[in-house]
mmCIF file of C-alpha atoms in Angstrom:
data_model
loop_
_atom_site.group_PDB
_atom_site.id
_atom_site.type_symbol
_atom_site.label_atom_id
_atom_site.label_comp_id
_atom_site.label_asym_id
_atom_site.label_seq_id
_atom_site.Cartn_x
_atom_site.Cartn_y
_atom_site.Cartn_z
ATOM 1 C CA MET I 14 94.202 76.628 60.563
ATOM 2 C CA THR I 15 90.961 77.552 62.549
ATOM 3 C CA LEU I 16 89.623 74.960 64.824
ATOM 4 C CA ILE I 17 85.474 74.541 64.652
ATOM 5 C CA ASN I 18 85.899 73.947 68.663
ATOM 6 C CA LEU I 19 88.678 75.445 70.506
ATOM 7 C CA THR I 20 88.127 75.453 74.245
ATOM 8 C CA ILE I 21 90.176 77.482 76.759
ATOM 9 C CA ALA I 22 90.241 77.263 80.639
ATOM 10 C CA LEU I 23 90.629 80.547 82.445
ATOM 11 C CA ASP I 24 92.041 80.833 86.115
ATOM 12 C CA VAL I 25 89.201 83.395 86.635
ATOM 13 C CA MET I 26 90.534 84.047 90.473
ATOM 14 C CA GLY I 27 93.978 84.685 89.397
ATOM 15 C CA GLY I 28 95.892 88.053 89.275
ATOM 16 C CA ASP I 29 95.808 91.210 91.471
ATOM 17 C CA GLN I 30 92.119 91.971 90.644
ATOM 18 C CA GLY I 31 90.886 88.643 89.608
ATOM 19 C CA PRO I 32 87.179 88.352 88.255
ATOM 20 C CA LEU I 33 86.943 92.264 87.891
ATOM 21 C CA VAL I 34 89.365 91.695 85.051
ATOM 22 C CA THR I 35 89.309 88.166 83.836
ATOM 23 C CA LEU I 36 85.569 88.230 83.438
ATOM 24 C CA PRO I 37 85.030 91.195 81.156
ATOM 25 C CA ALA I 38 88.042 89.717 79.121
ATOM 26 C CA ALA I 39 86.420 86.479 78.626
ATOM 27 C CA ILE I 40 83.043 88.147 77.590
ATOM 28 C CA LEU I 41 85.011 90.138 75.197
ATOM 29 C CA ALA I 42 86.642 86.930 73.824
ATOM 30 C CA VAL I 43 83.582 85.029 73.333
ATOM 31 C CA GLU I 44 82.173 88.008 71.449
ATOM 32 C CA ASN I 45 84.856 88.435 69.198
ATOM 33 C CA ILE I 46 85.901 84.689 68.269
ATOM 34 C CA PRO I 47 82.733 83.007 67.303
ATOM 35 C CA TYR I 48 84.355 79.340 67.691
ATOM 36 C CA LEU I 49 85.734 79.881 70.923
ATOM 37 C CA GLN I 50 84.645 78.323 74.091
ATOM 38 C CA LEU I 51 85.766 78.951 77.566
ATOM 39 C CA ILE I 52 85.551 77.000 80.796
ATOM 40 C CA LEU I 53 85.948 79.481 83.814
ATOM 41 C CA CYS I 54 87.620 78.025 86.834
ATOM 42 C CA GLY I 55 86.685 79.843 90.113
ATOM 43 C CA ASP I 56 84.093 80.772 92.748
ATOM 44 C CA GLU I 57 80.776 79.857 90.988
ATOM 45 C CA SER I 58 78.656 82.214 92.935
ATOM 46 C CA VAL I 59 80.962 85.108 92.073
ATOM 47 C CA ILE I 60 81.255 84.302 88.341
ATOM 48 C CA LYS I 61 77.454 83.990 87.923
ATOM 49 C CA THR I 62 76.884 87.222 89.779
ATOM 50 C CA GLN I 63 79.385 89.208 88.022
ATOM 51 C CA LEU I 64 78.244 87.529 84.572
ATOM 52 C CA SER I 65 74.716 88.056 85.192
ATOM 53 C CA GLN I 66 75.231 91.905 85.983
ATOM 54 C CA GLN I 67 76.813 92.231 82.398
ATOM 55 C CA HIS I 68 74.031 90.063 80.842
ATOM 56 C CA ALA I 69 76.322 87.405 79.670
ATOM 57 C CA PHE I 70 75.189 84.589 81.338
ATOM 58 C CA PRO I 71 73.987 81.959 80.826
ATOM 59 C CA HIS I 72 75.932 81.900 77.421
ATOM 60 C CA PRO I 73 76.234 78.870 74.987
ATOM 61 C CA ARG I 74 79.970 78.882 75.017
ATOM 62 C CA ILE I 75 80.672 79.630 78.553
ATOM 63 C CA SER I 76 80.526 77.055 81.406
ATOM 64 C CA ILE I 77 81.847 77.172 84.868
ATOM 65 C CA MET I 78 84.175 74.784 86.754
ATOM 66 C CA PRO I 79 83.439 75.601 90.491
ATOM 67 C CA THR I 80 86.450 75.680 92.706
ATOM 68 C CA THR I 81 86.982 76.331 96.309
ATOM 69 C CA GLN I 82 90.417 77.748 96.512
ATOM 70 C CA VAL I 83 92.768 80.507 95.237
ATOM 71 C CA VAL I 84 96.426 80.540 95.123
ATOM 72 C CA GLU I 85 97.605 83.859 96.585
ATOM 73 C CA MET I 86 99.908 86.086 94.760
ATOM 74 C CA ASP I 87 102.468 85.767 97.544
ATOM 75 C CA GLU I 88 102.071 82.073 98.380
ATOM 76 C CA LYS I 89 105.378 79.745 97.948
ATOM 77 C CA PRO I 90 105.026 77.510 94.919
ATOM 78 C CA ILE I 91 105.634 74.380 96.688
ATOM 79 C CA PHE I 92 102.826 75.057 99.183
ATOM 80 C CA ALA I 93 100.528 76.053 96.533
ATOM 81 C CA LEU I 94 101.453 72.620 94.682
ATOM 82 C CA ARG I 95 100.817 70.705 97.753
ATOM 83 C CA ASN I 96 97.860 72.162 99.285
ATOM 84 C CA LYS I 97 95.820 74.164 96.323
ATOM 85 C CA LYS I 98 94.459 71.173 94.164
ATOM 86 C CA GLN I 99 91.016 72.531 94.533
ATOM 87 C CA SER I 100 92.183 76.005 93.344
ATOM 88 C CA SER I 101 91.304 78.059 90.196
ATOM 89 C CA MET I 102 94.672 77.289 88.570
ATOM 90 C CA ARG I 103 95.026 73.923 89.452
ATOM 91 C CA LYS I 104 91.481 73.067 88.119
ATOM 92 C CA ALA I 105 92.491 75.141 84.834
ATOM 93 C CA LEU I 106 95.297 73.186 83.993
ATOM 94 C CA ASP I 107 93.474 69.794 85.194
ATOM 95 C CA LEU I 108 91.212 70.523 82.482
ATOM 96 C CA VAL I 109 93.970 70.644 79.934
ATOM 97 C CA GLN I 110 95.670 67.450 80.995
ATOM 98 C CA GLN I 111 92.543 65.805 80.820
ATOM 99 C CA GLY I 112 91.734 67.046 77.347
ATOM 100 C CA LYS I 113 88.850 68.803 78.302
ATOM 101 C CA ALA I 114 90.632 72.389 77.195
ATOM 102 C CA GLN I 115 93.376 72.981 74.562
ATOM 103 C CA ALA I 116 94.854 75.478 76.817
ATOM 104 C CA CYS I 117 95.131 77.436 80.228
ATOM 105 C CA VAL I 118 95.345 81.234 80.797
ATOM 106 C CA SER I 119 96.177 82.441 84.380
ATOM 107 C CA ALA I 120 97.264 86.003 85.652
ATOM 108 C CA GLY I 121 98.003 84.209 89.012
ATOM 109 C CA ASN I 122 101.274 83.430 90.893
ATOM 110 C CA THR I 123 103.888 82.951 88.385
ATOM 111 C CA GLY I 124 106.194 80.314 90.634
ATOM 112 C CA ALA I 125 103.079 78.528 91.400
ATOM 113 C CA LEU I 126 101.661 78.123 87.835
ATOM 114 C CA PHE I 127 105.272 77.064 86.681
ATOM 115 C CA SER I 128 105.408 74.396 89.453
ATOM 116 C CA MET I 129 101.959 73.251 88.855
ATOM 117 C CA ALA I 130 102.113 73.481 84.901
ATOM 118 C CA HIS I 131 105.284 71.352 85.111
ATOM 119 C CA PHE I 132 103.606 68.803 87.646
ATOM 120 C CA VAL I 133 100.418 68.431 86.008
ATOM 121 C CA LEU I 134 101.062 68.459 82.253
ATOM 122 C CA LYS I 135 104.833 67.174 82.303
ATOM 123 C CA THR I 136 107.363 68.173 79.599
ATOM 124 C CA LEU I 137 107.667 67.133 76.211
ATOM 125 C CA PRO I 138 110.017 64.252 75.114
ATOM 126 C CA GLY I 139 113.536 65.518 75.062
ATOM 127 C CA VAL I 140 112.788 68.710 77.037
ATOM 128 C CA GLU I 141 114.581 69.030 80.443
ATOM 129 C CA ARG I 142 112.841 72.469 81.772
ATOM 130 C CA PRO I 143 109.976 74.545 80.269
ATOM 131 C CA ALA I 144 110.669 78.104 79.905
ATOM 132 C CA LEU I 145 108.737 81.352 79.852
ATOM 133 C CA ILE I 146 108.827 82.967 76.229
ATOM 134 C CA SER I 147 107.163 86.340 75.364
ATOM 135 C CA ALA I 148 107.088 88.616 72.167
ATOM 136 C CA LEU I 149 108.473 92.097 72.614
ATOM 137 C CA PRO I 150 108.513 95.094 70.486
ATOM 138 C CA SER I 151 111.646 95.907 68.043
ATOM 139 C CA ASN I 152 112.508 98.684 65.638
ATOM 140 C CA ASP I 153 110.243 97.393 62.965
ATOM 141 C CA PRO I 154 106.433 97.730 64.343
ATOM 142 C CA LYS I 155 105.601 94.718 62.002
ATOM 143 C CA GLN I 156 107.827 92.200 63.507
ATOM 144 C CA ASP I 157 108.266 91.254 67.142
ATOM 145 C CA VAL I 158 111.242 89.669 68.742
ATOM 146 C CA PHE I 159 110.900 86.406 70.979
ATOM 147 C CA MET I 160 113.013 86.138 74.250
ATOM 148 C CA LEU I 161 113.507 83.165 76.528
ATOM 149 C CA ASP I 162 113.762 82.180 79.329
ATOM 150 C CA LEU I 163 112.262 85.394 80.835
ATOM 151 C CA GLY I 164 112.371 83.819 84.541
ATOM 152 C CA ALA I 165 110.911 80.187 84.891
ATOM 153 C CA ASN I 166 114.888 78.908 85.291
ATOM 154 C CA VAL I 167 117.354 80.806 87.118
ATOM 155 C CA PHE I 168 120.421 78.873 85.568
ATOM 156 C CA CYS I 169 120.341 76.718 82.489
ATOM 157 C CA ASP I 170 123.257 74.676 80.985
ATOM 158 C CA SER I 171 124.292 74.127 77.422
ATOM 159 C CA SER I 172 121.708 71.423 76.694
ATOM 160 C CA VAL I 173 118.818 73.560 78.016
ATOM 161 C CA LEU I 174 119.838 76.763 76.083
ATOM 162 C CA TYR I 175 120.123 74.662 73.118
ATOM 163 C CA GLN I 176 116.302 73.522 73.761
ATOM 164 C CA PHE I 177 115.180 76.780 74.386
ATOM 165 C CA ALA I 178 116.750 78.143 70.998
ATOM 166 C CA ILE I 179 115.019 75.041 69.144
ATOM 167 C CA MET I 180 111.622 75.941 71.070
ATOM 168 C CA GLY I 181 112.076 79.720 70.564
ATOM 169 C CA SER I 182 112.633 79.082 66.781
ATOM 170 C CA VAL I 183 109.321 77.248 66.534
ATOM 171 C CA MET I 184 107.392 79.902 68.429
ATOM 172 C CA ALA I 185 108.584 82.653 65.898
ATOM 173 C CA LYS I 186 107.801 80.431 62.799
ATOM 174 C CA GLU I 187 104.267 79.348 63.669
ATOM 175 C CA VAL I 188 103.229 82.760 66.018
ATOM 176 C CA ASN I 189 104.933 85.242 64.068
ATOM 177 C CA GLY I 190 104.941 83.594 60.559
ATOM 178 C CA ILE I 191 108.806 83.759 60.104
ATOM 179 C CA ASP I 192 109.954 81.299 57.979
ATOM 180 C CA ASN I 193 113.466 81.144 58.743
ATOM 181 C CA PRO I 194 113.799 82.551 62.239
ATOM 182 C CA LYS I 195 117.193 84.152 63.282
ATOM 183 C CA VAL I 196 118.401 82.797 66.662
ATOM 184 C CA ALA I 197 120.942 84.348 68.765
ATOM 185 C CA LEU I 198 122.447 83.759 72.307
ATOM 186 C CA LEU I 199 122.344 86.696 74.813
ATOM 187 C CA ASN I 200 126.025 87.254 75.830
ATOM 188 C CA MET I 201 128.446 89.785 77.084
ATOM 189 C CA GLY I 202 129.747 90.238 73.781
ATOM 190 C CA GLU I 203 129.545 89.096 70.113
ATOM 191 C CA GLU I 204 133.119 87.133 70.118
ATOM 192 C CA ASP I 205 133.198 83.747 69.989
ATOM 193 C CA ASN I 206 135.456 83.701 72.973
ATOM 194 C CA LYS I 207 133.300 85.943 75.615
ATOM 195 C CA GLY I 208 130.972 84.600 77.931
ATOM 196 C CA SER I 209 130.721 81.445 80.036
ATOM 197 C CA ASP I 210 131.707 77.722 79.035
ATOM 198 C CA HIS I 211 127.839 76.553 78.924
ATOM 199 C CA ILE I 212 127.127 79.497 76.419
ATOM 200 C CA LYS I 213 129.905 78.862 74.364
ATOM 201 C CA GLN I 214 128.830 74.808 74.519
ATOM 202 C CA ALA I 215 125.459 75.859 73.431
ATOM 203 C CA ALA I 216 126.641 77.997 70.724
ATOM 204 C CA SER I 217 128.739 74.888 69.253
ATOM 205 C CA TYR I 218 125.449 72.762 69.540
ATOM 206 C CA LEU I 219 123.512 75.377 67.632
ATOM 207 C CA VAL I 220 126.353 75.720 64.611
ATOM 208 C CA ALA I 221 126.168 71.900 64.267
ATOM 209 C CA ASN I 222 122.309 72.007 63.716
ATOM 210 C CA ASP I 223 121.395 72.879 60.165
ATOM 211 C CA ASP I 224 117.771 73.332 60.669
ATOM 212 C CA ILE I 225 118.295 76.266 63.051
ATOM 213 C CA ASN I 226 119.383 79.763 61.733
ATOM 214 C CA TYR I 227 121.706 80.469 64.228
ATOM 215 C CA ILE I 228 123.785 84.026 63.986
ATOM 216 C CA GLY I 229 125.698 84.096 66.961
ATOM 217 C CA PHE I 230 125.885 86.023 70.267
ATOM 218 C CA ILE I 231 124.194 89.328 70.721
ATOM 219 C CA GLU I 232 124.358 91.938 73.239
ATOM 220 C CA GLY I 233 121.966 93.497 75.334
ATOM 221 C CA ASN I 234 121.757 96.802 73.422
ATOM 222 C CA ASP I 235 120.501 94.754 70.114
ATOM 223 C CA ILE I 236 117.592 93.171 71.560
ATOM 224 C CA PHE I 237 115.008 95.524 70.026
ATOM 225 C CA THR I 238 117.256 96.068 66.832
ATOM 226 C CA ASN I 239 115.989 93.142 64.832
ATOM 227 C CA LYS I 240 119.183 91.774 64.426
ATOM 228 C CA ALA I 241 117.517 88.551 66.038
ATOM 229 C CA ASP I 242 114.110 87.036 65.930
ATOM 230 C CA VAL I 243 114.949 84.847 68.859
ATOM 231 C CA ILE I 244 116.989 85.805 71.705
ATOM 232 C CA VAL I 245 117.859 82.812 73.988
ATOM 233 C CA CYS I 246 119.342 83.411 77.457
ATOM 234 C CA ASP I 247 118.827 81.741 81.204
ATOM 235 C CA GLY I 248 115.766 82.968 83.368
ATOM 236 C CA PHE I 249 117.835 84.989 85.766
ATOM 237 C CA VAL I 250 119.464 87.381 82.823
ATOM 238 C CA GLY I 251 116.245 87.387 80.785
ATOM 239 C CA ASN I 252 114.215 88.612 83.533
ATOM 240 C CA VAL I 253 116.583 91.097 84.525
ATOM 241 C CA ALA I 254 116.971 92.402 81.104
ATOM 242 C CA LEU I 255 113.194 92.550 80.549
ATOM 243 C CA LYS I 256 112.692 94.492 83.954
ATOM 244 C CA THR I 257 115.343 97.065 83.121
ATOM 245 C CA CYS I 258 113.715 97.689 79.678
ATOM 246 C CA GLU I 259 110.324 98.203 81.211
ATOM 247 C CA GLY I 260 111.876 100.536 83.884
ATOM 248 C CA VAL I 261 113.812 102.461 81.353
ATOM 249 C CA ALA I 262 110.564 102.947 79.066
ATOM 250 C CA ARG I 263 108.448 104.124 82.094
ATOM 251 C CA MET I 264 111.230 106.528 83.158
ATOM 252 C CA VAL I 265 111.804 108.106 79.735
ATOM 253 C CA TYR I 266 107.832 108.617 79.266
ATOM 254 C CA LYS I 267 107.607 110.114 82.813
ATOM 255 C CA GLN I 268 110.225 112.482 82.261
ATOM 256 C CA LEU I 269 108.829 113.493 79.033
ATOM 257 C CA GLN I 270 105.555 114.147 80.749
ATOM 258 C CA GLU I 271 107.260 116.433 83.127
ATOM 259 C CA ILE I 272 109.051 118.290 80.790
ATOM 260 C CA ILE I 273 106.068 119.014 78.860
ATOM 261 C CA LYS I 274 104.115 120.246 82.182
ATOM 262 C CA LYS I 275 106.928 122.751 83.244
ATOM 263 C CA ASN I 276 107.286 124.362 79.887
ATOM 264 C CA LEU I 277 104.906 126.202 78.009
ATOM 265 C CA ILE I 278 106.691 125.659 74.409
ATOM 266 C CA ALA I 279 107.050 121.999 75.318
ATOM 267 C CA GLN I 280 102.982 122.107 76.138
ATOM 268 C CA ILE I 281 102.656 123.498 72.521
ATOM 269 C CA MET I 282 104.774 121.234 71.162
ATOM 270 C CA GLY I 283 103.522 118.364 72.728
ATOM 271 C CA LYS I 284 99.906 118.726 71.728
ATOM 272 C CA LEU I 285 101.395 119.374 67.943
ATOM 273 C CA LEU I 286 103.129 116.068 68.401
ATOM 274 C CA SER I 287 100.719 114.058 70.317
ATOM 275 C CA ARG I 288 99.759 111.524 67.724
ATOM 276 C CA PRO I 289 103.484 110.916 66.862
ATOM 277 C CA LEU I 290 104.273 110.387 70.468
ATOM 278 C CA LYS I 291 101.505 108.033 71.160
ATOM 279 C CA LYS I 292 102.749 106.077 68.069
ATOM 280 C CA LEU I 293 106.318 106.401 69.582
ATOM 281 C CA PHE I 294 105.347 104.778 72.832
ATOM 282 C CA LYS I 295 102.810 102.321 71.759
ATOM 283 C CA PRO I 296 105.124 99.589 71.189
ATOM 284 C CA MET I 297 106.060 99.929 74.746
ATOM 285 C CA ASN I 298 102.530 99.457 76.088
ATOM 286 C CA PRO I 299 102.857 96.142 77.883
ATOM 287 C CA ASP I 300 99.088 95.601 77.430
ATOM 288 C CA GLN I 301 99.742 94.476 73.925
ATOM 289 C CA TYR I 302 102.288 91.978 74.839
ATOM 290 C CA ASN I 303 100.718 90.562 77.540
ATOM 291 C CA GLY I 304 100.936 86.947 77.363
ATOM 292 C CA ALA I 305 104.098 84.950 78.180
ATOM 293 C CA SER I 306 103.978 81.261 77.179
ATOM 294 C CA LEU I 307 105.388 78.367 79.299
ATOM 295 C CA ILE I 308 106.878 76.232 76.576
ATOM 296 C CA GLY I 309 108.152 72.866 76.609
ATOM 297 C CA LEU I 310 104.813 71.460 78.277
ATOM 298 C CA ARG I 311 102.486 68.537 76.736
ATOM 299 C CA GLY I 312 99.698 71.449 76.724
ATOM 300 C CA ILE I 313 99.470 75.104 76.324
ATOM 301 C CA VAL I 314 99.635 77.742 79.200
ATOM 302 C CA VAL I 315 99.739 81.488 78.727
ATOM 303 C CA LYS I 316 100.792 83.686 81.636
ATOM 304 C CA SER I 317 98.923 87.096 81.925
ATOM 305 C CA HIS I 318 100.727 89.956 83.895
ATOM 306 C CA GLY I 319 99.360 89.855 87.523
ATOM 307 C CA ASN I 320 98.261 93.363 87.310
ATOM 308 C CA ALA I 321 96.699 93.236 83.819
ATOM 309 C CA ASN I 322 93.880 94.913 82.853
ATOM 310 C CA VAL I 323 90.953 93.664 80.783
ATOM 311 C CA MET I 324 92.390 94.474 77.489
ATOM 312 C CA ALA I 325 95.761 93.046 78.554
ATOM 313 C CA PHE I 326 94.197 89.718 79.917
ATOM 314 C CA TYR I 327 92.134 89.672 76.700
ATOM 315 C CA ALA I 328 95.437 89.655 74.541
ATOM 316 C CA ALA I 329 96.499 86.686 76.845
ATOM 317 C CA ILE I 330 93.615 84.788 75.775
ATOM 318 C CA LEU I 331 94.191 85.666 71.993
ATOM 319 C CA GLU I 332 97.745 84.517 72.377
ATOM 320 C CA ALA I 333 96.418 80.702 73.660
ATOM 321 C CA VAL I 334 94.099 80.835 70.675
ATOM 322 C CA THR I 335 96.906 81.421 68.162
ATOM 323 C CA GLU I 336 99.217 78.797 70.149
ATOM 324 C CA VAL I 337 96.182 76.093 69.479
ATOM 325 C CA GLU I 338 95.585 76.737 66.013
ATOM 326 C CA ARG I 339 99.089 76.613 65.036
ATOM 327 C CA GLN I 340 99.345 73.617 67.333
ATOM 328 C CA VAL I 341 102.544 74.782 68.851
ATOM 329 C CA PRO I 342 103.406 71.907 71.283
ATOM 330 C CA THR I 343 103.265 69.084 68.504
ATOM 331 C CA LYS I 344 105.521 71.313 66.103
ATOM 332 C CA ILE I 345 107.911 71.874 69.029
ATOM 333 C CA LYS I 346 108.041 68.204 69.788
ATOM 334 C CA ASP I 347 108.635 67.450 65.882
ATOM 335 C CA LYS I 348 111.529 70.119 65.993
ATOM 336 C CA LEU I 349 112.833 68.906 69.195
ATOM 337 C CA GLU I 350 113.155 65.277 67.791
ATOM 338 C CA GLN I 351 115.103 66.306 64.714
ATOM 339 C CA GLY I 352 117.260 68.670 66.712
ATOM 340 C CA LEU I 353 118.405 66.266 69.815
ATOM 341 C CA CYS I 354 118.903 63.701 66.577
ATOM 342 C CA GLN I 355 121.324 66.257 65.264
ATOM 343 C CA LYS I 356 123.146 67.015 68.224
ATOM 344 C CA ALA I 357 123.728 63.302 68.822
#
């Protein structure tokens, strides 16, 4: 479903480079999505100056929400929540809460965004905690895998993991178009007797839910094998797993470059195989997977990498557009109501 009027609030000042990245991405978004309207939250003079230099202001589908504060990347979440009510991040979330925007996109401080979003938007009925979810590449270039939680919640009990599984299943269906997503719990083994008590209890809840295609436990080495469409874990495990995978990908790529530089035959082969190698490492490019979502809230919040470039932040905006069009929060709410009834 395409909405005639789709409005997204951008935290223009967030991220390592702020307006230098977010504003070009905003221009790109309105140029490519004719029904998209953007509200740019940030320093009005900076926004107007930079947009004017790019001949993009005034624009009929771009408006500005002036703000006087910025949430710094190293600020403690509780400090930002209490003292940065006039920040670009907070104002973007306020616009969603007020119904003036349907989604918020920010590359700012993750902890602050999570705390503010939780406070301003509140969770959906039946949701104890929101989760950070993202699509990751897999063996099948046409099919991603969703993983949650990626760092919003350090520890999750069985009920929270169960809720995450339901929310992740909705995301896989609505964003990736998978009719009956395969859901798995990330564990230290595939056997039923492996893992902690709360993971085993979460598994028992999922087995009892006929609406969830639960396939059992999955190990870390199967994250990218298409064995599951949705992988559920607590935020500590998810964040460590994600960062480990990113680090391994960078290491392999760097070592391959070093080998090619030092060996003449490898240089020749590298040139001959340049296209296949680009194709091989393209799925590992974080730019195209930029845009983790805070799900379980009464509104859509997409978190971009803090060091995102223009194309990566643009990808985060596209993620927000998709979630608005598919009405993800409403469908999570409906699915949770069904799932909690079955669990009871």
